[in-house]
Coordinates of C-alpha atoms and ligand atoms in Angstrom, one line a residue:
M1 CA 201.3 42.4 109.5
R2 CA 203.1 40.9 106.6
E3 CA 201.9 37.6 105.2
P4 CA 203.2 34.9 107.5
A5 CA 206.2 33.1 105.9
E6 CA 205.4 29.7 107.6
P7 CA 202.0 28.0 107.7
V8 CA 200.0 29.7 110.5
R9 CA 199.1 27.6 113.5
V10 CA 197.0 29.2 116.2
R11 CA 195.1 27.8 119.2
Y12 CA 192.3 28.5 121.6
A13 CA 193.1 27.0 125.0
P14 CA 190.2 27.3 127.5
S15 CA 190.1 25.9 131.0
P16 CA 187.0 23.8 131.7
T17 CA 185.9 25.9 134.6
G18 CA 182.6 27.1 133.4
P19 CA 180.4 27.9 130.4
L20 CA 181.7 29.6 127.2
H21 CA 181.5 33.4 127.7
I22 CA 181.7 36.2 125.2
G23 CA 185.3 36.9 126.2
G24 CA 186.4 33.3 125.5
A25 CA 184.3 33.1 122.4
R26 CA 185.8 36.3 121.1
T27 CA 189.3 34.9 121.6
A28 CA 188.3 31.6 119.9
L29 CA 186.8 33.6 117.0
F30 CA 189.8 35.8 116.4
N31 CA 192.1 32.7 116.3
F32 CA 189.6 31.0 113.9
L33 CA 189.5 34.0 111.6
F34 CA 193.3 34.4 111.7
A35 CA 193.8 30.7 110.8
R36 CA 191.2 30.7 108.1
H37 CA 192.3 34.0 106.6
Y38 CA 195.9 32.8 106.2
G39 CA 194.9 29.2 105.3
G40 CA 196.4 27.8 108.5
A41 CA 195.3 25.5 111.3
F42 CA 193.1 26.2 114.2
V43 CA 193.8 24.1 117.3
V44 CA 191.6 23.7 120.4
R45 CA 193.4 22.6 123.5
I46 CA 192.0 22.1 127.0
E47 CA 194.0 23.5 129.9
D48 CA 192.8 21.3 132.6
T49 CA 195.8 20.8 134.9
D50 CA 194.3 22.7 137.8
R51 CA 192.0 20.0 138.8
R52 CA 190.4 21.9 141.8
R53 CA 189.0 24.4 139.3
N54 CA 187.7 22.0 136.7
V55 CA 183.9 21.8 136.5
P56 CA 182.4 18.5 135.3
G57 CA 180.7 18.9 131.9
A58 CA 182.3 22.3 131.2
E59 CA 184.6 21.0 128.5
A60 CA 181.7 19.5 126.6
E61 CA 179.6 22.6 127.1
Q62 CA 182.4 24.9 125.8
L63 CA 183.0 22.7 122.8
A64 CA 179.3 22.7 122.0
G65 CA 179.3 26.5 122.2
L66 CA 182.2 26.7 119.7
R67 CA 180.5 24.2 117.4
W68 CA 177.2 26.2 117.6
L69 CA 179.1 29.3 116.6
G70 CA 180.5 27.4 113.6
L71 CA 184.1 27.7 114.7
A72 CA 185.3 24.3 113.4
W73 CA 188.7 23.3 114.7
D74 CA 191.3 21.2 112.8
E75 CA 192.9 19.6 115.8
G76 CA 191.4 19.1 119.3
P77 CA 190.5 16.8 122.1
D78 CA 187.6 15.2 120.2
V79 CA 189.0 15.1 116.7
G80 CA 192.7 14.4 117.6
G81 CA 195.5 15.5 115.4
P82 CA 199.3 15.0 114.9
Y83 CA 200.4 16.9 118.0
G84 CA 198.0 15.4 120.6
P85 CA 196.8 14.6 123.1
Y86 CA 195.0 17.9 123.3
R87 CA 194.2 18.0 127.0
S88 CA 197.0 19.1 129.3
S89 CA 196.0 16.6 131.9
E90 CA 197.0 13.9 129.4
R91 CA 200.4 15.5 128.8
L92 CA 201.8 15.4 132.4
A93 CA 204.8 13.2 131.5
L94 CA 205.9 15.8 128.8
Y95 CA 205.9 18.7 131.3
R96 CA 207.8 16.6 133.9
S97 CA 210.5 15.6 131.5
A98 CA 210.8 19.2 130.1
A99 CA 211.2 20.5 133.7
E100 CA 213.7 17.8 134.4
A101 CA 215.8 18.9 131.4
L102 CA 215.8 22.5 132.7
V103 CA 217.0 21.3 136.1
D104 CA 219.7 19.2 134.5
A105 CA 220.9 22.3 132.5
G106 CA 220.9 24.4 135.6
A107 CA 218.2 26.7 134.2
A108 CA 215.7 25.6 136.9
Y109 CA 216.0 24.4 140.5
P110 CA 213.9 22.6 143.1
C111 CA 212.2 24.8 145.7
F112 CA 211.5 23.2 149.0
C113 CA 209.7 26.1 150.5
P114 CA 206.1 25.5 151.6
E115 CA 203.5 25.9 148.8
G116 CA 202.0 29.4 148.6
E117 CA 205.0 31.0 150.2
A118 CA 207.6 33.1 148.4
C119 CA 210.9 31.3 147.9
A120 CA 213.3 32.7 150.6
G121 CA 216.1 32.4 148.1
G122 CA 218.1 29.6 149.7
C123 CA 216.8 27.1 147.2
R124 CA 218.2 29.0 144.3
T125 CA 221.8 28.9 145.6
L126 CA 221.7 25.3 146.8
P127 CA 224.7 23.3 145.3
P128 CA 223.3 21.1 142.5
A129 CA 224.4 17.8 144.2
E130 CA 222.7 18.8 147.5
A131 CA 219.6 19.8 145.7
R132 CA 219.5 16.5 143.8
A133 CA 219.9 14.6 147.0
R134 CA 217.0 16.5 148.7
M135 CA 214.8 16.1 145.7
A136 CA 214.7 12.4 146.1
E137 CA 213.2 12.6 149.6
T138 CA 211.5 16.0 150.0
P139 CA 208.4 17.4 148.3
H140 CA 209.4 20.3 146.1
A141 CA 208.3 22.6 143.3
I142 CA 210.5 23.4 140.3
R143 CA 211.3 27.0 139.7
L144 CA 212.9 28.7 136.7
R145 CA 216.1 30.5 137.4
V146 CA 215.4 33.9 135.8
P147 CA 218.5 36.1 135.6
E148 CA 217.7 39.4 137.3
A149 CA 219.6 41.4 134.7
A150 CA 217.8 39.7 131.8
E151 CA 215.5 41.6 129.6
F152 CA 212.5 40.2 127.8
V153 CA 211.4 42.0 124.7
F154 CA 208.6 41.1 122.4
H155 CA 206.8 42.8 119.6
D156 CA 203.1 42.6 120.2
L157 CA 201.4 42.7 116.8
V158 CA 198.9 45.3 118.1
R159 CA 200.9 47.1 120.8
G160 CA 204.4 47.1 119.2
P161 CA 207.5 46.4 121.2
L162 CA 207.2 45.7 124.9
R163 CA 210.1 45.3 127.3
F164 CA 210.2 43.6 130.8
R165 CA 213.1 43.2 133.2
G166 CA 214.0 39.8 134.7
D167 CA 213.8 41.0 138.3
A168 CA 210.1 42.0 137.6
V169 CA 209.4 38.5 136.3
G170 CA 210.8 36.5 139.2
D171 CA 211.6 32.8 139.5
V172 CA 208.5 31.4 137.8
V173 CA 207.1 28.1 139.3
L174 CA 207.1 25.5 136.5
L175 CA 205.9 22.4 138.4
K176 CA 204.0 22.5 141.6
R177 CA 204.7 20.2 144.6
D178 CA 202.2 17.7 143.3
G179 CA 204.1 17.4 140.1
T180 CA 201.4 19.2 138.0
P181 CA 202.6 22.1 135.8
T182 CA 201.6 25.7 136.3
Y183 CA 199.5 27.3 133.7
Q184 CA 202.5 29.3 132.4
F185 CA 204.7 26.2 132.0
A186 CA 202.0 24.0 130.4
V187 CA 201.2 26.8 127.9
V188 CA 204.8 27.2 126.8
V189 CA 205.5 23.5 126.5
D190 CA 202.3 22.9 124.6
D191 CA 202.6 25.9 122.3
H192 CA 206.1 24.8 121.4
H193 CA 205.3 21.2 120.9
M194 CA 202.2 22.0 118.9
R195 CA 204.2 24.4 116.7
I196 CA 201.9 27.3 117.5
T197 CA 203.1 30.3 115.4
H198 CA 200.8 33.1 116.7
V199 CA 199.2 33.5 120.1
L200 CA 196.1 35.7 120.0
R201 CA 194.6 36.2 123.5
G202 CA 192.9 38.7 125.7
E203 CA 194.8 41.7 127.2
E204 CA 194.4 40.2 130.7
H205 CA 197.1 37.7 129.6
L206 CA 199.7 40.4 129.0
P207 CA 201.3 40.0 132.4
N208 CA 201.8 36.3 131.7
T209 CA 203.8 37.0 128.5
P210 CA 207.2 38.0 130.1
K211 CA 207.0 34.9 132.3
Q212 CA 206.4 32.7 129.3
L213 CA 209.2 34.5 127.4
A214 CA 211.6 33.6 130.3
I215 CA 210.6 30.0 129.9
Y216 CA 211.1 30.1 126.1
A217 CA 214.5 31.6 126.7
A218 CA 215.5 28.9 129.2
F219 CA 214.7 26.2 126.7
G220 CA 216.4 28.2 123.8
W221 CA 213.1 28.0 121.9
A222 CA 211.9 30.7 119.6
P223 CA 208.6 32.1 121.0
P224 CA 205.5 32.5 118.8
A225 CA 204.3 36.0 117.8
F226 CA 201.9 37.5 120.3
L227 CA 198.8 39.6 119.7
H228 CA 196.8 40.8 122.7
L229 CA 193.2 41.6 122.1
P230 CA 191.7 44.7 123.8
L231 CA 189.5 44.5 126.9
I232 CA 185.8 44.1 126.6
L233 CA 183.7 46.7 128.4
N234 CA 180.0 46.5 129.2
A235 CA 177.4 48.8 127.6
E236 CA 178.1 51.4 130.2
R237 CA 181.7 51.4 129.1
K238 CA 182.8 50.0 132.4
K239 CA 185.1 47.0 132.9
M240 CA 182.9 44.0 133.1
S241 CA 182.5 42.7 136.6
K242 CA 182.9 39.0 137.2
R243 CA 179.1 38.8 137.5
D244 CA 178.6 40.8 134.2
A245 CA 180.9 38.5 132.4
A246 CA 179.3 35.4 134.0
A247 CA 175.9 36.4 132.7
E248 CA 177.1 36.9 129.1
T249 CA 177.3 33.3 128.0
I250 CA 177.0 32.1 124.5
A251 CA 174.3 29.6 125.6
R252 CA 172.2 32.6 126.8
Y253 CA 172.2 34.2 123.4
R254 CA 171.5 30.8 121.7
D255 CA 168.5 30.3 124.0
L256 CA 167.3 33.8 123.3
G257 CA 167.1 32.9 119.6
A258 CA 170.2 34.7 118.3
L259 CA 171.6 33.4 115.0
P260 CA 175.1 32.0 115.4
E261 CA 176.3 34.2 112.5
A262 CA 175.0 37.3 114.2
V263 CA 176.8 36.4 117.5
V264 CA 180.0 35.8 115.4
N265 CA 179.4 39.2 113.7
V266 CA 179.1 41.0 117.0
L267 CA 182.1 39.2 118.6
A268 CA 184.2 40.1 115.5
L269 CA 183.5 43.7 116.0
L270 CA 184.8 43.5 119.6
G271 CA 188.2 44.9 118.9
W272 CA 188.4 44.5 115.2
S273 CA 187.3 47.3 112.8
P274 CA 186.7 46.6 109.2
K275 CA 187.7 49.1 106.5
G276 CA 184.6 51.0 105.4
T277 CA 181.3 51.5 107.0
E278 CA 179.7 48.1 106.5
E279 CA 179.0 46.3 109.7
V280 CA 177.0 43.2 108.7
F281 CA 179.2 40.3 107.7
T282 CA 178.6 36.6 107.2
P283 CA 181.3 34.3 108.7
D284 CA 182.8 33.9 105.2
E285 CA 183.0 37.6 104.6
L286 CA 184.7 38.0 108.0
V287 CA 187.3 35.4 107.1
R288 CA 188.0 37.2 103.8
R289 CA 188.2 40.7 105.4
F290 CA 189.8 39.9 108.7
S291 CA 193.2 41.4 109.2
P292 CA 195.3 41.9 112.4
S293 CA 195.9 45.5 111.3
G294 CA 192.3 46.2 112.0
I295 CA 192.7 45.2 115.7
G296 CA 192.9 48.1 118.0
K297 CA 194.3 48.8 121.4
S298 CA 191.4 50.7 122.9
P299 CA 188.8 48.7 124.8
A300 CA 185.8 47.3 122.9
V301 CA 182.2 47.8 124.1
F302 CA 179.8 44.9 124.2
D303 CA 176.4 46.3 123.7
P304 CA 173.5 43.8 123.7
G305 CA 171.5 46.3 121.6
R306 CA 174.0 45.9 118.9
L307 CA 173.5 42.1 118.9
R308 CA 169.8 42.7 118.6
W309 CA 170.3 45.0 115.6
L310 CA 172.8 42.6 113.9
N311 CA 170.6 39.7 114.6
Q312 CA 167.8 41.4 112.8
A313 CA 170.1 42.3 109.9
H314 CA 171.2 38.6 109.6
L315 CA 167.5 37.4 109.8
K316 CA 166.7 39.7 106.9
R317 CA 169.4 38.0 104.8
L318 CA 167.8 34.6 105.1
S319 CA 165.2 33.3 102.5
D320 CA 161.7 32.5 103.8
G321 CA 162.5 28.8 103.6
E322 CA 165.9 29.1 105.4
L323 CA 164.4 31.3 108.1
A324 CA 161.5 28.8 108.6
R325 CA 164.1 26.0 109.0
R326 CA 165.9 28.0 111.8
L327 CA 162.4 28.6 113.4
R328 CA 161.3 25.0 113.2
P329 CA 162.2 24.1 116.8
Y330 CA 160.0 27.0 118.0
A331 CA 157.1 25.9 115.7
E332 CA 157.3 22.3 117.0
A333 CA 157.4 23.5 120.6
A334 CA 154.3 25.6 120.0
G335 CA 152.5 22.7 118.3
W336 CA 152.3 24.4 114.9
L337 CA 154.3 21.7 113.2
A338 CA 154.6 18.0 114.1
P339 CA 158.1 16.6 114.1
D340 CA 157.2 14.2 111.2
E341 CA 156.0 17.0 109.0
G342 CA 158.7 17.2 106.4
E343 CA 159.6 20.0 104.1
G344 CA 157.3 18.6 101.4
S345 CA 154.2 18.7 103.6
D346 CA 151.3 21.1 103.5
G347 CA 152.0 22.0 107.1
W348 CA 155.5 23.0 106.2
A349 CA 154.3 25.1 103.2
R350 CA 151.8 26.9 105.5
F351 CA 154.5 27.5 108.1
V352 CA 156.9 29.0 105.5
A353 CA 154.0 31.3 104.4
A354 CA 153.3 32.2 108.0
V355 CA 157.0 33.1 108.4
R356 CA 156.8 35.3 105.3
L357 CA 153.9 37.2 107.0
V358 CA 155.6 37.9 110.3
R359 CA 159.3 37.9 109.6
E360 CA 159.5 41.7 109.7
E361 CA 158.5 41.6 113.4
L362 CA 161.4 39.3 114.4
A363 CA 164.5 40.5 116.2
F364 CA 165.4 37.0 117.7
L365 CA 164.1 33.6 116.6
G366 CA 162.0 33.2 119.8
D367 CA 160.0 36.3 118.7
V368 CA 158.1 34.1 116.2
V369 CA 156.0 32.6 119.0
P370 CA 154.2 35.8 120.0
A371 CA 154.4 37.1 116.4
A372 CA 152.7 34.2 114.7
A373 CA 150.4 32.9 117.5
F374 CA 147.4 34.7 116.1
L375 CA 147.6 32.7 112.9
Y376 CA 147.6 29.3 114.6
R377 CA 145.4 30.0 117.5
P378 CA 141.9 28.4 117.3
D379 CA 139.5 30.7 115.6
E380 CA 137.3 31.0 118.7
A381 CA 140.3 32.0 120.9
V382 CA 141.8 34.7 118.7
L383 CA 139.7 37.6 120.0
D384 CA 140.2 38.3 123.7
A385 CA 138.0 41.3 124.5
A386 CA 139.6 41.8 127.9
A387 CA 143.0 42.1 126.3
L388 CA 142.0 44.8 123.9
S389 CA 142.7 48.5 124.5
P390 CA 139.6 50.6 125.1
A391 CA 140.0 52.2 121.7
A392 CA 140.2 48.8 120.0
R393 CA 137.1 47.7 121.9
A394 CA 135.2 50.8 120.8
A395 CA 136.3 50.4 117.2
L396 CA 135.2 46.7 117.0
F397 CA 132.1 46.6 119.2
G398 CA 130.8 50.1 118.4
P399 CA 128.0 50.4 115.8
E400 CA 130.4 51.1 112.9
G401 CA 132.6 48.2 113.8
R402 CA 129.7 45.8 114.0
R403 CA 128.5 47.0 110.7
A404 CA 131.9 46.5 109.0
V405 CA 132.1 42.9 110.4
A406 CA 128.6 42.0 109.4
A407 CA 129.1 43.4 105.9
A408 CA 132.4 41.4 105.5
L409 CA 130.5 38.2 106.7
Q410 CA 127.8 38.9 104.2
A411 CA 130.3 39.4 101.4
L412 CA 132.1 36.2 102.3
Q413 CA 128.8 34.3 102.2
A414 CA 127.9 35.8 98.8
R415 CA 131.2 34.9 97.1
D416 CA 131.6 31.9 94.8
P417 CA 133.1 29.2 97.0
A418 CA 134.9 27.7 94.0
A419 CA 136.7 31.0 93.2
P420 CA 140.4 31.0 94.3
W421 CA 141.1 32.7 97.6
T422 CA 144.2 34.8 97.1
P423 CA 145.4 38.1 98.6
E424 CA 143.9 39.8 95.5
A425 CA 140.6 38.1 96.1
A426 CA 140.7 39.1 99.8
A427 CA 141.5 42.7 98.8
A428 CA 138.6 42.7 96.3
L429 CA 136.3 41.5 99.1
L430 CA 137.5 44.3 101.4
A431 CA 136.8 46.8 98.6
A432 CA 133.3 45.5 98.2
V433 CA 132.7 45.9 101.9
K434 CA 134.0 49.4 101.7
A435 CA 131.5 50.2 98.9
A436 CA 128.6 48.5 100.7
T437 CA 129.1 50.3 104.0
G438 CA 130.5 53.6 103.0
L439 CA 133.2 53.0 105.7
G440 CA 136.8 53.6 104.9
G441 CA 140.3 53.8 106.5
R442 CA 140.6 53.0 110.1
A443 CA 136.8 52.7 110.7
L444 CA 136.7 49.8 108.2
F445 CA 140.1 48.1 108.6
L446 CA 140.6 48.2 112.3
P447 CA 137.5 46.2 113.2
L448 CA 138.2 43.7 110.5
R449 CA 141.8 43.3 111.5
L450 CA 140.7 42.9 115.1
A451 CA 138.2 40.3 114.2
A452 CA 140.6 38.4 112.0
T453 CA 143.8 38.6 114.1
G454 CA 142.9 39.9 117.6
R455 CA 145.6 42.5 117.2
E456 CA 145.6 46.2 116.2
H457 CA 148.7 46.0 114.1
G458 CA 150.3 43.4 111.9
P459 CA 151.0 42.2 108.4
A460 CA 148.9 43.4 105.4
L461 CA 145.3 42.3 106.0
P462 CA 144.7 40.7 102.5
D463 CA 147.9 38.6 103.0
V464 CA 146.7 37.4 106.5
L465 CA 143.2 36.6 105.1
A466 CA 144.7 34.7 102.3
W467 CA 146.7 32.6 104.7
L468 CA 143.7 32.0 107.0
G469 CA 141.4 31.0 104.1
P470 CA 137.7 32.0 103.7
V471 CA 136.4 29.4 106.2
R472 CA 138.6 30.4 109.1
F473 CA 138.1 34.1 108.2
R474 CA 134.3 33.5 108.3
R475 CA 134.6 31.8 111.7
R476 CA 136.6 34.6 113.1
L477 CA 134.0 37.2 111.9
E478 CA 131.2 35.2 113.4
R479 CA 133.0 35.0 116.7
A480 CA 133.5 38.8 116.7
L481 CA 129.8 39.3 116.0
A482 CA 128.8 36.9 118.8
L483 CA 131.1 38.6 121.2
A484 CA 129.7 42.0 120.2
A485 CA 126.2 40.8 120.9
Q486 CA 127.2 39.4 124.3
M487 CA 128.6 42.7 125.4
A488 CA 125.8 45.1 125.8
Y489 CA 127.8 47.8 124.4
N490 CA 127.4 51.0 126.3
G491 CA 127.4 53.9 123.8
A492 CA 128.7 56.2 126.5
E493 CA 131.9 54.2 126.8
R494 CA 134.8 55.9 125.2
A495 CA 138.4 55.2 124.9
G496 CA 140.2 55.2 128.2
E497 CA 137.0 54.7 130.4
G498 CA 137.6 51.3 131.7
K499 CA 136.3 47.9 130.9
P500 CA 133.0 47.3 129.1
S501 CA 130.1 46.2 131.2
R502 CA 128.8 42.7 130.6
G503 CA 125.1 42.2 130.0
Ligands
ZN1 ZN1 212.3 27.9 147.8

């Protein structure tokens, strides 16, 4: 596409019939990127004329979803703008006068056929005076008079030239019997009056385009440029069922702990391919690199595994402090941080340090709860013998394990309590235990890790011990020794042979 000559104006026009799904969010994002890339305006308009389908609260929910994604709009129902109102239900007078003008010009006619039935054709040929007379007393729809021989051609920015014959379009209904506009009519009138220059929308709207072109032609208005985005398939490369699509809501990914920039990234790749092999883009990078020439015709596959991967990639890009800020709601819900603990508090500094320890384990924000629980759990609750694998139980409660734990406890008690407790100091203490016991490798570190964290794997042990501090480390070692004493360890028990007997 060449640089647009006029200022670009695009719109996202959802119907408030349900939550924001990935399909709608993808359309909104592509319009947003298009507007920002070309320095134009992004308009949000609510198509709510079909009152039976409107769901209370859906408009607010959809707008909240767009806001969470960071797709700020320049004009819309909540922020206003020079071409408002931005809800079609508030523009009914405009549609009626526009339809009236077409009837006056002979480009549209009243249809007196019962709603939902095909027009038998008699309405089309009624003499204008008779039609006018009946309009005053009989309920009627307004239909466009589409010349059968007409041809509607448009150049889709992705698909190239497309051609439709008038007889395939039919006499489109503009106004229904209740005086409300059809979707087709409202969209054309609104896009024209809002000076929309480019319409980017899903491929499922392709059959609407010739009908809308017929309406533009009847008014003598120049249509906007059209760009139809490819279908979205599910991970099995099948067309998404209604139920598939209904499950894939933006709120679901937000609640799972996806970062908005990762969701935006995954949505951008649904039909747009960047140049080069890079896949991880911030929203700003997307705005810079986005180009309609990168939009393809072939269907795009939505793979939740890709979202997981991209979310991890975006998490990695955040500083410890920024990541901790994003994780704060989870920390508060878990009771690790009080709502009044500000970013200057000790609690906050400890939380940032905890995030530094476990951040490698996070794919989604919510993963922080299981990942960091061992740090915040009370010292006497960290070790749950019943939850350990048989191998871990053997390593901790066997003679070598008990020896390692007892030696670590001894070394802790022997150290100068005034000496600073750093990862280096903790590592030196572990080295001293190694020298004193003659144990090394797994035989030394697994029982100590289990005692300190209750887990077999995790961050580097000296870093964990530094975070816990010598007092909590000591309590955890004491707790492990007490547990070992309670469990009359049966030397015959080996990995995989069931639960330990209790004495
Ligand atoms: Zn009729």
